[in-house]
Every structure is written in C-alpha cells, then in structure tokens.
Tab-separated table of C-alpha atoms in Angstrom:
chain	number	residue	atom	x	y	z
A	1	MET	CA	137.483	146.421	93.605
A	2	ASN	CA	137.143	142.894	92.298
A	3	GLY	CA	137.782	144.030	88.746
A	4	VAL	CA	139.066	142.420	85.599
A	5	HIS	CA	142.359	144.316	86.008
A	6	ASP	CA	143.177	141.911	88.861
A	7	MET	CA	144.406	139.192	86.521
A	8	GLY	CA	146.798	137.049	88.527
A	9	GLY	CA	145.960	133.372	88.041
A	10	MET	CA	143.157	133.812	85.495
A	11	HIS	CA	142.912	131.497	82.495
A	12	GLY	CA	141.919	132.288	78.937
A	13	MET	CA	143.354	135.812	78.877
A	14	GLY	CA	145.129	135.409	75.563
A	15	SER	CA	148.586	134.444	74.431
A	16	ILE	CA	151.897	136.155	75.084
A	17	GLN	CA	153.382	137.563	71.906
A	18	PRO	CA	156.891	138.939	72.225
A	19	GLU	CA	157.893	141.214	69.348
A	20	GLU	CA	161.443	141.343	67.995
A	21	ASN	CA	163.001	144.805	68.108
A	22	GLU	CA	159.845	146.319	69.478
A	23	PRO	CA	159.686	150.118	69.209
A	24	VAL	CA	159.096	152.111	72.410
A	25	PHE	CA	155.818	153.351	70.926
A	26	HIS	CA	153.961	151.682	68.037
A	27	HIS	CA	152.121	154.874	67.057
A	28	ARG	CA	152.785	158.563	67.559
A	29	TRP	CA	149.490	158.917	69.413
A	30	GLU	CA	150.681	156.417	72.024
A	31	ALA	CA	153.730	158.575	72.687
A	32	ARG	CA	151.535	161.668	72.969
A	33	VAL	CA	149.122	159.974	75.399
A	34	PHE	CA	152.047	158.822	77.503
A	35	ALA	CA	153.445	162.363	77.602
A	36	VAL	CA	150.104	164.102	78.244
A	37	VAL	CA	149.375	161.716	81.141
A	38	ARG	CA	152.758	162.517	82.697
A	39	ALA	CA	152.472	166.263	82.071
A	40	MET	CA	148.958	166.499	83.515
A	41	GLY	CA	149.988	164.321	86.456
A	42	ALA	CA	152.631	166.950	87.252
A	43	PHE	CA	149.858	169.292	88.431
A	44	GLY	CA	149.448	167.021	91.439
A	45	ARG	CA	145.636	167.144	91.392
A	46	TRP	CA	145.543	163.367	91.516
A	47	ASN	CA	148.099	160.669	92.250
A	48	ILE	CA	149.274	157.380	90.789
A	49	ASP	CA	146.713	155.390	92.784
A	50	ALA	CA	143.824	157.574	91.629
A	51	SER	CA	145.038	157.308	88.095
A	52	ARG	CA	145.253	153.491	88.280
A	53	HIS	CA	141.821	153.331	89.840
A	54	GLN	CA	140.339	155.478	87.092
A	55	ARG	CA	141.523	152.893	84.550
A	56	GLU	CA	140.131	150.063	86.683
A	57	LEU	CA	136.727	151.757	86.498
A	58	ILE	CA	136.564	151.378	82.715
A	59	PRO	CA	133.802	148.781	82.145
A	60	ALA	CA	135.370	145.337	82.039
A	61	ALA	CA	134.490	144.424	78.451
A	62	GLU	CA	135.917	147.700	77.164
A	63	GLN	CA	138.991	147.366	79.345
A	64	LEU	CA	139.800	144.001	77.813
A	65	ARG	CA	139.204	145.200	74.282
A	66	MET	CA	141.320	148.347	74.636
A	67	SER	CA	145.055	148.512	74.108
A	68	TYR	CA	147.225	149.751	76.970
A	69	TYR	CA	147.427	153.357	75.765
A	70	GLU	CA	143.723	153.409	74.900
A	71	ARG	CA	143.112	152.647	78.571
A	72	TRP	CA	145.478	155.476	79.492
A	73	LEU	CA	143.573	157.826	77.193
A	74	ALA	CA	140.212	156.792	78.635
A	75	GLY	CA	141.418	157.130	82.233
A	76	LEU	CA	143.033	160.485	81.559
A	77	SER	CA	139.900	161.902	79.890
A	78	GLN	CA	137.845	160.990	82.944
A	79	LEU	CA	140.389	162.521	85.335
A	80	LEU	CA	140.566	165.769	83.339
A	81	VAL	CA	136.811	166.221	83.648
A	82	ARG	CA	136.574	165.085	87.270
A	83	HIS	CA	139.238	167.540	88.340
A	84	GLY	CA	137.865	170.462	86.384
A	85	PHE	CA	140.610	170.793	83.791
A	86	LEU	CA	138.083	170.205	80.995
A	87	SER	CA	134.304	170.199	80.731
A	88	THR	CA	132.501	167.265	79.136
A	89	GLN	CA	131.517	169.637	76.358
A	90	GLU	CA	135.120	170.571	75.695
A	91	LEU	CA	136.109	166.934	75.695
A	92	ALA	CA	133.339	166.086	73.229
A	93	THR	CA	133.872	168.998	70.840
A	94	GLY	CA	137.633	169.487	71.208
A	95	LYS	CA	136.960	173.241	71.392
A	96	PRO	CA	137.822	175.290	74.458
A	97	VAL	CA	134.874	177.012	76.076
A	98	PRO	CA	135.726	180.639	76.829
A	99	GLY	CA	136.102	181.167	80.548
A	100	PRO	CA	138.714	181.750	83.203
A	101	MET	CA	141.970	179.974	82.424
A	102	MET	CA	143.395	177.721	85.076
A	103	LEU	CA	146.151	179.541	86.869
A	104	ALA	CA	148.518	176.631	87.377
A	105	PRO	CA	151.263	176.865	84.756
A	106	ALA	CA	151.841	173.899	82.455
A	107	LEU	CA	154.919	171.741	83.020
A	108	PRO	CA	157.589	173.534	80.963
A	109	ALA	CA	160.047	171.633	78.758
A	110	ASP	CA	163.037	172.700	80.864
A	111	LYS	CA	161.485	171.124	83.966
A	112	VAL	CA	161.031	167.711	82.305
A	113	PRO	CA	164.479	166.298	83.188
A	114	GLY	CA	163.973	167.216	86.851
A	115	PHE	CA	160.439	165.842	86.780
A	116	ILE	CA	161.712	162.485	85.500
A	117	ALA	CA	164.750	162.383	87.798
A	118	GLY	CA	162.729	163.307	90.880
A	119	GLY	CA	159.806	160.993	90.253
A	120	SER	CA	157.169	160.783	92.900
A	121	PRO	CA	158.485	158.842	95.895
A	122	ALA	CA	155.827	156.934	97.835
A	123	ALA	CA	157.955	156.188	100.920
A	124	ARG	CA	157.019	158.061	104.090
A	125	THR	CA	158.291	158.094	107.641
A	126	SER	CA	156.465	156.685	110.610
A	127	ASN	CA	157.056	156.439	114.324
A	128	SER	CA	155.261	153.150	114.635
A	129	PRO	CA	157.436	150.060	114.393
A	130	PRO	CA	156.562	147.368	111.859
A	131	ARG	CA	154.037	144.895	113.213
A	132	PHE	CA	155.635	141.940	111.450
A	133	ARG	CA	159.245	140.824	111.134
A	134	PRO	CA	161.050	138.820	108.458
A	135	GLY	CA	160.390	135.101	108.865
A	136	GLN	CA	157.027	135.646	110.505
A	137	ARG	CA	154.005	133.710	109.217
A	138	VAL	CA	151.088	135.870	108.111
A	139	ARG	CA	147.780	135.450	106.315
A	140	ALA	CA	146.480	137.876	103.708
A	141	ARG	CA	143.093	139.108	104.874
A	142	ASN	CA	139.991	138.290	102.875
A	143	LEU	CA	139.181	141.886	101.998
A	144	ASN	CA	136.834	142.752	99.142
A	145	PRO	CA	136.682	146.558	99.082
A	146	ILE	CA	134.549	148.148	96.402
A	147	GLY	CA	137.196	150.864	95.931
A	148	HIS	CA	140.853	150.666	94.948
A	149	THR	CA	143.126	148.089	96.534
A	150	ARG	CA	146.495	146.536	95.797
A	151	LEU	CA	145.660	143.274	97.510
A	152	PRO	CA	145.320	140.845	94.601
A	153	ARG	CA	142.470	138.348	94.788
A	154	TYR	CA	144.756	135.374	94.327
A	155	VAL	CA	146.463	135.866	97.723
A	156	ARG	CA	143.382	136.679	99.811
A	157	GLY	CA	142.996	134.200	102.629
A	158	LYS	CA	146.341	132.597	101.800
A	159	ALA	CA	149.165	132.057	104.271
A	160	GLY	CA	152.677	133.261	103.606
A	161	MET	CA	155.890	134.348	105.259
A	162	VAL	CA	157.281	137.848	105.585
A	163	ASP	CA	160.441	137.933	103.488
A	164	ARG	CA	161.435	141.531	104.117
A	165	VAL	CA	160.134	144.835	105.438
A	166	HIS	CA	160.277	147.457	102.697
A	167	GLY	CA	159.481	150.463	104.880
A	168	VAL	CA	156.517	152.781	105.170
A	169	PHE	CA	154.535	153.728	102.066
A	170	VAL	CA	151.444	155.662	101.030
A	171	PHE	CA	148.354	153.435	101.333
A	172	PRO	CA	146.679	153.137	97.903
A	173	ASP	CA	143.264	152.168	99.281
A	174	THR	CA	142.770	155.654	100.734
A	175	ASN	CA	145.122	157.638	98.497
A	176	ALA	CA	143.330	156.557	95.298
A	177	HIS	CA	140.149	158.165	96.616
A	178	LEU	CA	142.007	161.297	97.753
A	179	ARG	CA	141.174	160.392	101.352
A	180	GLY	CA	144.717	160.824	102.628
A	181	GLU	CA	147.983	158.951	102.400
A	182	SER	CA	147.550	156.923	105.627
A	183	PRO	CA	151.110	155.522	105.349
A	184	GLN	CA	151.676	151.930	106.468
A	185	HIS	CA	154.506	149.444	106.553
A	186	VAL	CA	154.839	147.385	103.392
A	187	TYR	CA	156.161	143.827	103.419
A	188	SER	CA	157.347	141.446	100.773
A	189	VAL	CA	155.387	138.301	101.570
A	190	ARG	CA	156.438	134.940	100.180
A	191	PHE	CA	153.587	132.609	99.244
A	192	GLU	CA	154.456	129.043	98.357
A	193	ALA	CA	153.173	128.312	94.851
A	194	GLN	CA	151.223	125.282	96.115
A	195	GLU	CA	149.524	127.383	98.817
A	196	LEU	CA	148.208	129.602	96.020
A	197	TRP	CA	147.517	127.093	93.264
A	198	GLY	CA	147.465	123.625	94.772
A	199	ASP	CA	149.013	120.612	93.132
A	200	VAL	CA	149.452	122.123	89.667
A	201	ALA	CA	152.299	124.213	91.084
A	202	VAL	CA	155.882	123.038	91.511
A	203	PRO	CA	156.545	122.524	95.248
A	204	ARG	CA	159.586	124.763	95.681
A	205	ASP	CA	158.328	127.684	93.563
A	206	ALA	CA	156.985	130.817	95.240
A	207	VAL	CA	155.318	134.141	94.525
A	208	TYR	CA	156.432	137.262	96.397
A	209	VAL	CA	153.801	139.963	96.771
A	210	ASP	CA	154.264	143.432	98.287
A	211	LEU	CA	151.522	143.946	100.842
A	212	TRP	CA	150.561	146.741	103.200
A	213	GLU	CA	150.275	145.974	106.909
A	214	GLY	CA	146.490	146.409	106.867
A	215	TYR	CA	146.205	143.575	104.359
A	216	LEU	CA	147.786	141.096	106.777
A	217	ASP	CA	146.983	139.160	109.942
A	218	ALA	CA	149.536	137.390	112.110
A	219	LEU	CA	149.321	133.611	111.966
B	1	MET	CA	139.390	131.064	71.832
B	2	THR	CA	140.683	134.148	70.146
B	3	ASP	CA	143.393	136.393	71.451
B	4	ILE	CA	142.535	139.724	72.948
B	5	PRO	CA	143.419	142.287	70.320
B	6	HIS	CA	145.997	144.919	71.103
B	7	SER	CA	147.446	147.791	69.168
B	8	ARG	CA	149.718	145.672	66.980
B	9	GLU	CA	146.928	143.523	65.619
B	10	GLN	CA	144.747	146.546	65.183
B	11	ASP	CA	147.572	148.186	63.337
B	12	ARG	CA	147.884	145.264	60.939
B	13	ASP	CA	144.152	145.177	60.300
B	14	GLN	CA	144.056	148.852	59.622
B	15	GLY	CA	147.071	148.504	57.372
B	16	GLN	CA	145.063	146.140	55.168
B	17	ASP	CA	141.932	148.251	55.190
B	18	HIS	CA	143.248	151.733	54.837
B	19	ASP	CA	146.853	151.689	53.795
B	20	HIS	CA	146.816	152.430	50.089
B	21	GLY	CA	150.570	152.367	49.794
B	22	LYS	CA	151.270	155.943	50.786
B	23	GLN	CA	149.272	157.641	53.419
B	24	ARG	CA	147.749	155.790	56.276
B	25	LEU	CA	144.615	157.157	57.829
B	26	PRO	CA	144.986	157.764	61.527
B	27	SER	CA	143.154	155.325	63.747
B	28	ASP	CA	140.394	156.643	65.955
B	29	PRO	CA	142.489	157.077	69.110
B	30	ALA	CA	145.037	158.984	67.038
B	31	LEU	CA	142.414	161.570	66.132
B	32	ARG	CA	141.118	161.769	69.665
B	33	VAL	CA	144.594	162.245	71.101
B	34	MET	CA	145.397	164.951	68.594
B	35	ALA	CA	142.194	166.765	69.511
B	36	LEU	CA	142.839	166.366	73.230
B	37	GLU	CA	146.413	167.605	73.010
B	38	SER	CA	145.363	170.606	70.950
B	39	LEU	CA	142.612	171.426	73.442
B	40	LEU	CA	144.999	171.220	76.394
B	41	VAL	CA	147.549	173.368	74.581
B	42	GLN	CA	144.922	176.018	73.797
B	43	LYS	CA	143.952	176.048	77.457
B	44	GLY	CA	147.572	176.494	78.484
B	45	LEU	CA	147.593	173.188	80.347
B	46	VAL	CA	150.322	171.434	78.413
B	47	ASP	CA	153.422	172.702	76.701
B	48	PRO	CA	153.931	170.688	73.487
B	49	GLN	CA	157.686	171.029	73.900
B	50	ALA	CA	157.455	169.407	77.314
B	51	LEU	CA	155.560	166.533	75.681
B	52	ASP	CA	158.331	166.249	73.062
B	53	ALA	CA	160.922	166.188	75.852
B	54	LEU	CA	159.049	163.431	77.713
B	55	VAL	CA	158.769	161.297	74.573
B	56	GLU	CA	162.394	161.930	73.643
B	57	ALA	CA	163.582	160.867	77.099
B	58	TYR	CA	161.917	157.460	76.864
B	59	GLU	CA	162.546	156.873	73.167
B	60	HIS	CA	166.224	157.747	73.256
B	61	ARG	CA	167.739	158.140	76.695
B	62	ILE	CA	166.080	155.864	79.207
B	63	GLY	CA	166.033	152.177	78.366
B	64	PRO	CA	167.427	148.720	79.111
B	65	HIS	CA	170.975	149.893	78.331
B	66	ASN	CA	170.820	151.590	81.751
B	67	GLY	CA	169.912	148.395	83.554
B	68	ALA	CA	172.570	146.508	81.581
B	69	LYS	CA	175.236	148.845	82.993
B	70	VAL	CA	174.006	148.166	86.501
B	71	VAL	CA	174.097	144.399	85.957
B	72	ALA	CA	177.525	144.447	84.299
B	73	ARG	CA	178.965	146.416	87.190
B	74	ALA	CA	177.419	143.995	89.671
B	75	TRP	CA	179.103	141.136	87.788
B	76	LYS	CA	182.517	142.810	87.895
B	77	ASP	CA	182.423	144.390	91.319
B	78	PRO	CA	181.300	142.183	94.246
B	79	ALA	CA	181.110	145.149	96.638
B	80	TYR	CA	178.772	146.928	94.216
B	81	LYS	CA	176.673	143.785	93.842
B	82	ALA	CA	176.354	143.562	97.636
B	83	ARG	CA	175.174	147.195	97.764
B	84	LEU	CA	172.756	146.561	94.883
B	85	LEU	CA	171.174	143.592	96.618
B	86	THR	CA	170.921	145.450	99.949
B	87	ASP	CA	169.755	148.868	98.751
B	88	ALA	CA	169.057	148.811	95.036
B	89	THR	CA	167.714	152.369	94.921
B	90	ALA	CA	170.989	153.789	96.284
B	91	ALA	CA	173.215	151.494	94.213
B	92	ILE	CA	171.345	152.332	91.003
B	93	ALA	CA	171.554	156.036	91.889
B	94	GLU	CA	175.358	155.626	92.068
B	95	MET	CA	175.184	154.863	88.343
B	96	GLY	CA	173.142	158.014	87.775
B	97	PHE	CA	169.761	156.315	87.319
B	98	GLY	CA	166.563	156.771	89.285
B	99	GLY	CA	163.354	158.754	89.493
B	100	LEU	CA	159.994	158.259	87.846
B	101	GLN	CA	158.721	154.692	88.280
B	102	GLY	CA	161.973	153.628	89.874
B	103	GLU	CA	161.804	155.706	93.042
B	104	HIS	CA	162.085	152.542	95.133
B	105	MET	CA	164.048	149.668	93.627
B	106	VAL	CA	164.711	146.064	94.594
B	107	ALA	CA	167.291	143.880	92.838
B	108	VAL	CA	166.863	140.095	92.935
B	109	GLU	CA	169.717	137.814	91.955
B	110	ASN	CA	169.543	134.689	89.842
B	111	THR	CA	171.756	131.879	91.112
B	112	PRO	CA	172.294	128.269	90.040
B	113	ALA	CA	169.453	127.380	92.456
B	114	VAL	CA	167.020	130.296	92.029
B	115	HIS	CA	165.439	131.954	89.006
B	116	ASN	CA	163.530	135.236	89.398
B	117	LEU	CA	160.699	136.540	87.238
B	118	VAL	CA	158.959	139.933	87.511
B	119	VAL	CA	155.328	140.738	86.722
B	120	CYS	CA	152.658	143.236	87.698
B	121	THR	CA	149.352	141.369	87.831
B	122	LEU	CA	147.274	144.438	88.782
B	123	CYS	CA	148.516	146.907	86.164
B	124	SER	CA	151.889	147.077	84.417
B	125	CYS	CA	154.408	148.400	86.955
B	126	TYR	CA	157.897	148.367	85.498
B	127	PRO	CA	161.243	149.943	86.498
B	128	TYR	CA	161.448	152.815	83.973
B	129	PRO	CA	164.870	154.231	84.987
B	130	VAL	CA	166.675	150.956	84.322
B	131	LEU	CA	164.504	149.283	81.664
B	132	GLY	CA	162.606	152.129	79.984
B	133	LEU	CA	158.953	151.601	79.099
B	134	PRO	CA	157.539	148.065	79.175
B	135	PRO	CA	157.075	145.989	76.014
B	136	VAL	CA	153.525	145.176	74.903
B	137	TRP	CA	153.779	141.522	76.010
B	138	TYR	CA	154.683	142.568	79.580
B	139	LYS	CA	151.476	144.629	79.732
B	140	SER	CA	149.370	141.924	78.078
B	141	ALA	CA	146.582	140.087	79.875
B	142	GLY	CA	148.217	136.783	78.917
B	143	TYR	CA	151.470	137.552	80.715
B	144	ARG	CA	149.896	139.268	83.728
B	145	SER	CA	147.460	136.429	84.335
B	146	ARG	CA	149.831	133.516	83.786
B	147	ALA	CA	153.192	134.603	85.218
B	148	VAL	CA	152.060	133.888	88.787
B	149	ILE	CA	150.189	130.620	88.219
B	150	ASP	CA	152.328	129.074	85.481
B	151	PRO	CA	155.734	130.767	85.459
B	152	ARG	CA	157.502	127.738	84.017
B	153	GLY	CA	154.993	127.505	81.180
B	154	VAL	CA	155.463	131.201	80.426
B	155	LEU	CA	159.248	130.809	80.450
B	156	ARG	CA	158.949	127.812	78.104
B	157	GLU	CA	157.154	130.055	75.611
B	158	PHE	CA	160.137	132.380	75.797
B	159	GLY	CA	162.344	129.368	74.998
B	160	LEU	CA	163.562	128.895	78.538
B	161	GLU	CA	163.197	125.442	80.066
B	162	LEU	CA	164.314	125.524	83.688
B	163	PRO	CA	165.514	122.399	85.463
B	164	ALA	CA	162.907	121.021	87.863
B	165	GLU	CA	165.276	121.371	90.822
B	166	MET	CA	165.665	125.117	90.276
B	167	GLN	CA	163.352	127.312	92.366
B	168	VAL	CA	161.281	129.898	90.519
B	169	ARG	CA	160.472	133.085	92.404
B	170	VAL	CA	157.877	135.358	90.870
B	171	TRP	CA	157.834	138.963	92.064
B	172	ASP	CA	154.429	140.612	91.702
B	173	SER	CA	154.997	144.397	91.788
B	174	THR	CA	151.862	145.270	93.715
B	175	ALA	CA	153.353	148.247	95.620
B	176	GLU	CA	155.680	151.105	94.658
B	177	LEU	CA	158.726	148.838	94.630
B	178	ARG	CA	160.142	148.116	91.200
B	179	TYR	CA	162.120	144.958	90.536
B	180	LEU	CA	165.305	144.341	88.563
B	181	VAL	CA	166.528	140.794	87.982
B	182	VAL	CA	170.307	140.407	88.142
B	183	PRO	CA	170.903	137.489	85.767
B	184	GLN	CA	173.813	135.070	86.128
B	185	PRO	CA	176.849	135.950	84.016
B	186	PRO	CA	177.313	133.559	81.083
B	187	PRO	CA	180.277	131.163	81.221
B	188	GLY	CA	183.637	132.267	79.856
B	189	THR	CA	183.081	135.995	80.171
B	190	GLU	CA	185.275	136.642	83.226
B	191	HIS	CA	187.897	138.421	81.101
B	192	MET	CA	185.417	140.823	79.514
B	193	SER	CA	185.238	144.490	80.429
B	194	GLU	CA	182.226	146.000	82.136
B	195	GLU	CA	181.292	147.709	78.881
B	196	GLN	CA	181.511	144.472	76.900
B	197	LEU	CA	179.470	142.663	79.531
B	198	ALA	CA	176.804	145.360	79.460
B	199	SER	CA	176.330	144.757	75.737
B	200	LEU	CA	175.328	141.138	76.492
B	201	VAL	CA	172.633	141.908	79.057
B	202	THR	CA	169.162	141.991	77.537
B	203	ARG	CA	165.927	143.548	78.727
B	204	ASP	CA	164.307	140.127	78.849
B	205	ALA	CA	167.074	138.804	81.117
B	206	MET	CA	166.439	141.685	83.530
B	207	ILE	CA	162.702	140.873	83.624
B	208	GLY	CA	163.554	137.215	84.071
B	209	VAL	CA	162.129	135.698	80.875
B	210	ALA	CA	165.591	134.988	79.441
B	211	LEU	CA	169.126	134.096	80.481
B	212	VAL	CA	172.273	135.778	79.222
B	213	ARG	CA	174.142	133.718	76.619
B	214	SER	CA	177.870	133.508	76.093
B	215	PRO	CA	178.690	135.567	72.991
B	216	ALA	CA	181.391	133.096	71.939
B	217	THR	CA	179.683	129.742	72.416
B	218	GLY	CA	176.015	130.575	72.950
B	219	GLU	CA	176.274	128.712	76.237
B	220	LEU	CA	173.905	129.567	79.067
B	221	PRO	CA	174.969	129.918	82.709
C-alpha cells in the first residue's frame, strides 16, 4: 500500500535526535508491549508480514503521532481481535468474557531462550533457478498494490544492477494476507543515488535494496 | 515545522504535568498495556514469566556487545573476516549469536574507499542478535526518510563528515536480511587483544553512523 510508513526520500519528517546512553526501553509498558507481541506471535496465527501490515493500516495521521511501541500496541490489539484471541468487548473492558478457553498453551518461560535462538527463518528452498544474476541490469516494476508490499515507492520504475542473489524467501505481498508463502528469489539491487534522486545526490553514492524477483524486470 | 513527537518528548511533557516529585502517573498506553497483559494472563494466553524472560534477554543479554565481538574477531582474524563477509549468518553463529531478527545476516565492510550505512525505510528492521533492540532515532521518521536521500547530511548530524571521494552505500533492509557494518579498525590498535578491540566498537559504528576512534589519540581510520 502507498502508505505513510513508506518513508524513504520524504522531506519534513522531523529531526534525528540521538540520545546518549539510551535505555533499551524508556518505560516499563514499552518492554511489556514488546514481550506480549513476541509471546503472542509465538502462537503462529499470523506472521511478521501480517504484523507489519497491521501497523501500516493504522490511519496515517495517528501513525505519525504515535511512538514506535504505541504502534506495536495498536497493531497487536487489532491482530488479537482479528484472530479470535480477544473480543472487541474484552479489549474495551479489559475483562475476560466467560467462554471456552483457547486450547493453545501460552509460551512458557523455559521456552523463551529457544524461541529467541530459533527465530523465524524466512528462507525457503526452490527448484527454480534465479532469473537474474549478479551484474545484470534490472528495473523495479511500477507496482502500486493496495495490500502489503516491500517494494518501496522510491525505487519503483528505477533502474539498478543486481549486486547479489540472497536466495529464496517468503513473499511478503501474499504472506501478509495469509494467502501463502509463495517463495521467490530475493536480490540485493544497487541503485545509483543519482538514478533515484537526480542531481542532489553525490555521483558515486548508491542505495542497495533487497527486492523479490516479482518486483523486477530485466533491462 | 515542529518535530514529530515520540515517547521521550511525551515523557518530558508528562514529567512537567504530573510528576509531583514522587510518584508519576502512568501515561495512557501504560494503563492500556497493563490491562491488556492482565486480560491475556487471565485467559491463559501469556505467561508473565515468559514476558519477564523476553524483556530480560533484550535488556541484559542481547545487545551491541555481541556485534562488537564479531567485529573485533574480524579485525584480528582475516580468515574469520572472509567467512563473515561471505556468509555472515554462519560466521555470526560461530560466535554463538543468531535467531530472532537475525535469522539471515549480511555483513558489509567499510574500507578507505567505501562507507556503509544501514536503514529500514519501511519499518525498523534491525539485527537483534548482534545489536539488540534499535535506538529511538533509528526508528524515527527523520532517519528512515532521510538516510536514503541524504546519507551524507544524516552522517554530518552524527558528527561524521565523509570525504567527497569516498563512496557511501546505504543498505535499506526491505527483506528478511539484516545488516551489520564492519567498521575500519582505528589506527594504532594492531597490538590490542580481541577483547580490548571489542570494547572500542560502538553500536553506532555497526549501523554506520559513526567510525571507531583510536582510544589513545582519538584518531579516526
């Protein structure tokens, strides 16, 4: 979706304010949101792409006003209702409605180290060879899907060169909507800074973007 | 134009409004999160001890000190550096790091001719196993929007003026690959041990918004 989350190259988005000796979390609630998101994700009812997309769906003005963990909280609340973990009433009142408990057991504390160490690999295998090879010229397609995509607006229609083939990975555009993993080859594509931004860019500078095969055309 | 507020500013504002010296009233999201956690616990969907363990892992165990060990070893051991640059996931696993949000890693090396900078313009992807959780500025709209269009301007704000002849490569983490910058070792540190070297490597240097300074002279590579 052409949302406000797709920020590459925008102006007027505020200053960058590094903080000396920044704590990992600024508030306890941020730590709890982080942990609840991870723990609920462990059920496997959704995936990282769905969870990103849920945050992208927060209305733009709210998205920009919210802090990072407020966006996580908002996205999580929506996912919990959508996937039947909570009813809207429960979410609003904070009180559980009596009814059948979900059978899936919660992530236990002793499984946390394994959960972190294992992660959730997105690489898959495929019998089809990569369509592009390193050094090949490609153009990012001018796609404007209404759903989730990881093709940033600032590279659409731009020409670049395949720098390396990363392998085969889950395709976010379908996975985010729980329409299957549809794995595809992913490439690191080098775009010359001037191809992206014109004369304001320094000639030798470049931006490397990881792009799925379906986002690219041969040049 | 005004800056987009984030939690730190909100915190300060609330500090002025509500902090009467002792107890600080929880902000609205704090109350909502407490209510949500309690609801999920009552429904048997989360184990509060698992939440504690998740928080503990990222507050105390997993952080930039991990990445610093990787970089220091790459500086000392050319064979390791070669493995790191070819298959970062495997080389980082050799050091015992990997997993959540670092399942697939790429290491990019700074040289006298090339400077690397990492961003995630679409969200805030960041290599947790080697750097921990991202700082607020990395997740900010300002950084995400500008790193790709004006990397040199962004670096200048971090106090880093790169020579015009150096090439800047920005890595936008749009897929499930997470990037680690291997900075150049500072001058005059060849005699130092891996452990000593690791203590010099900063988080910012591994994102690419800083260089590593010589501890003795403050010199940059």
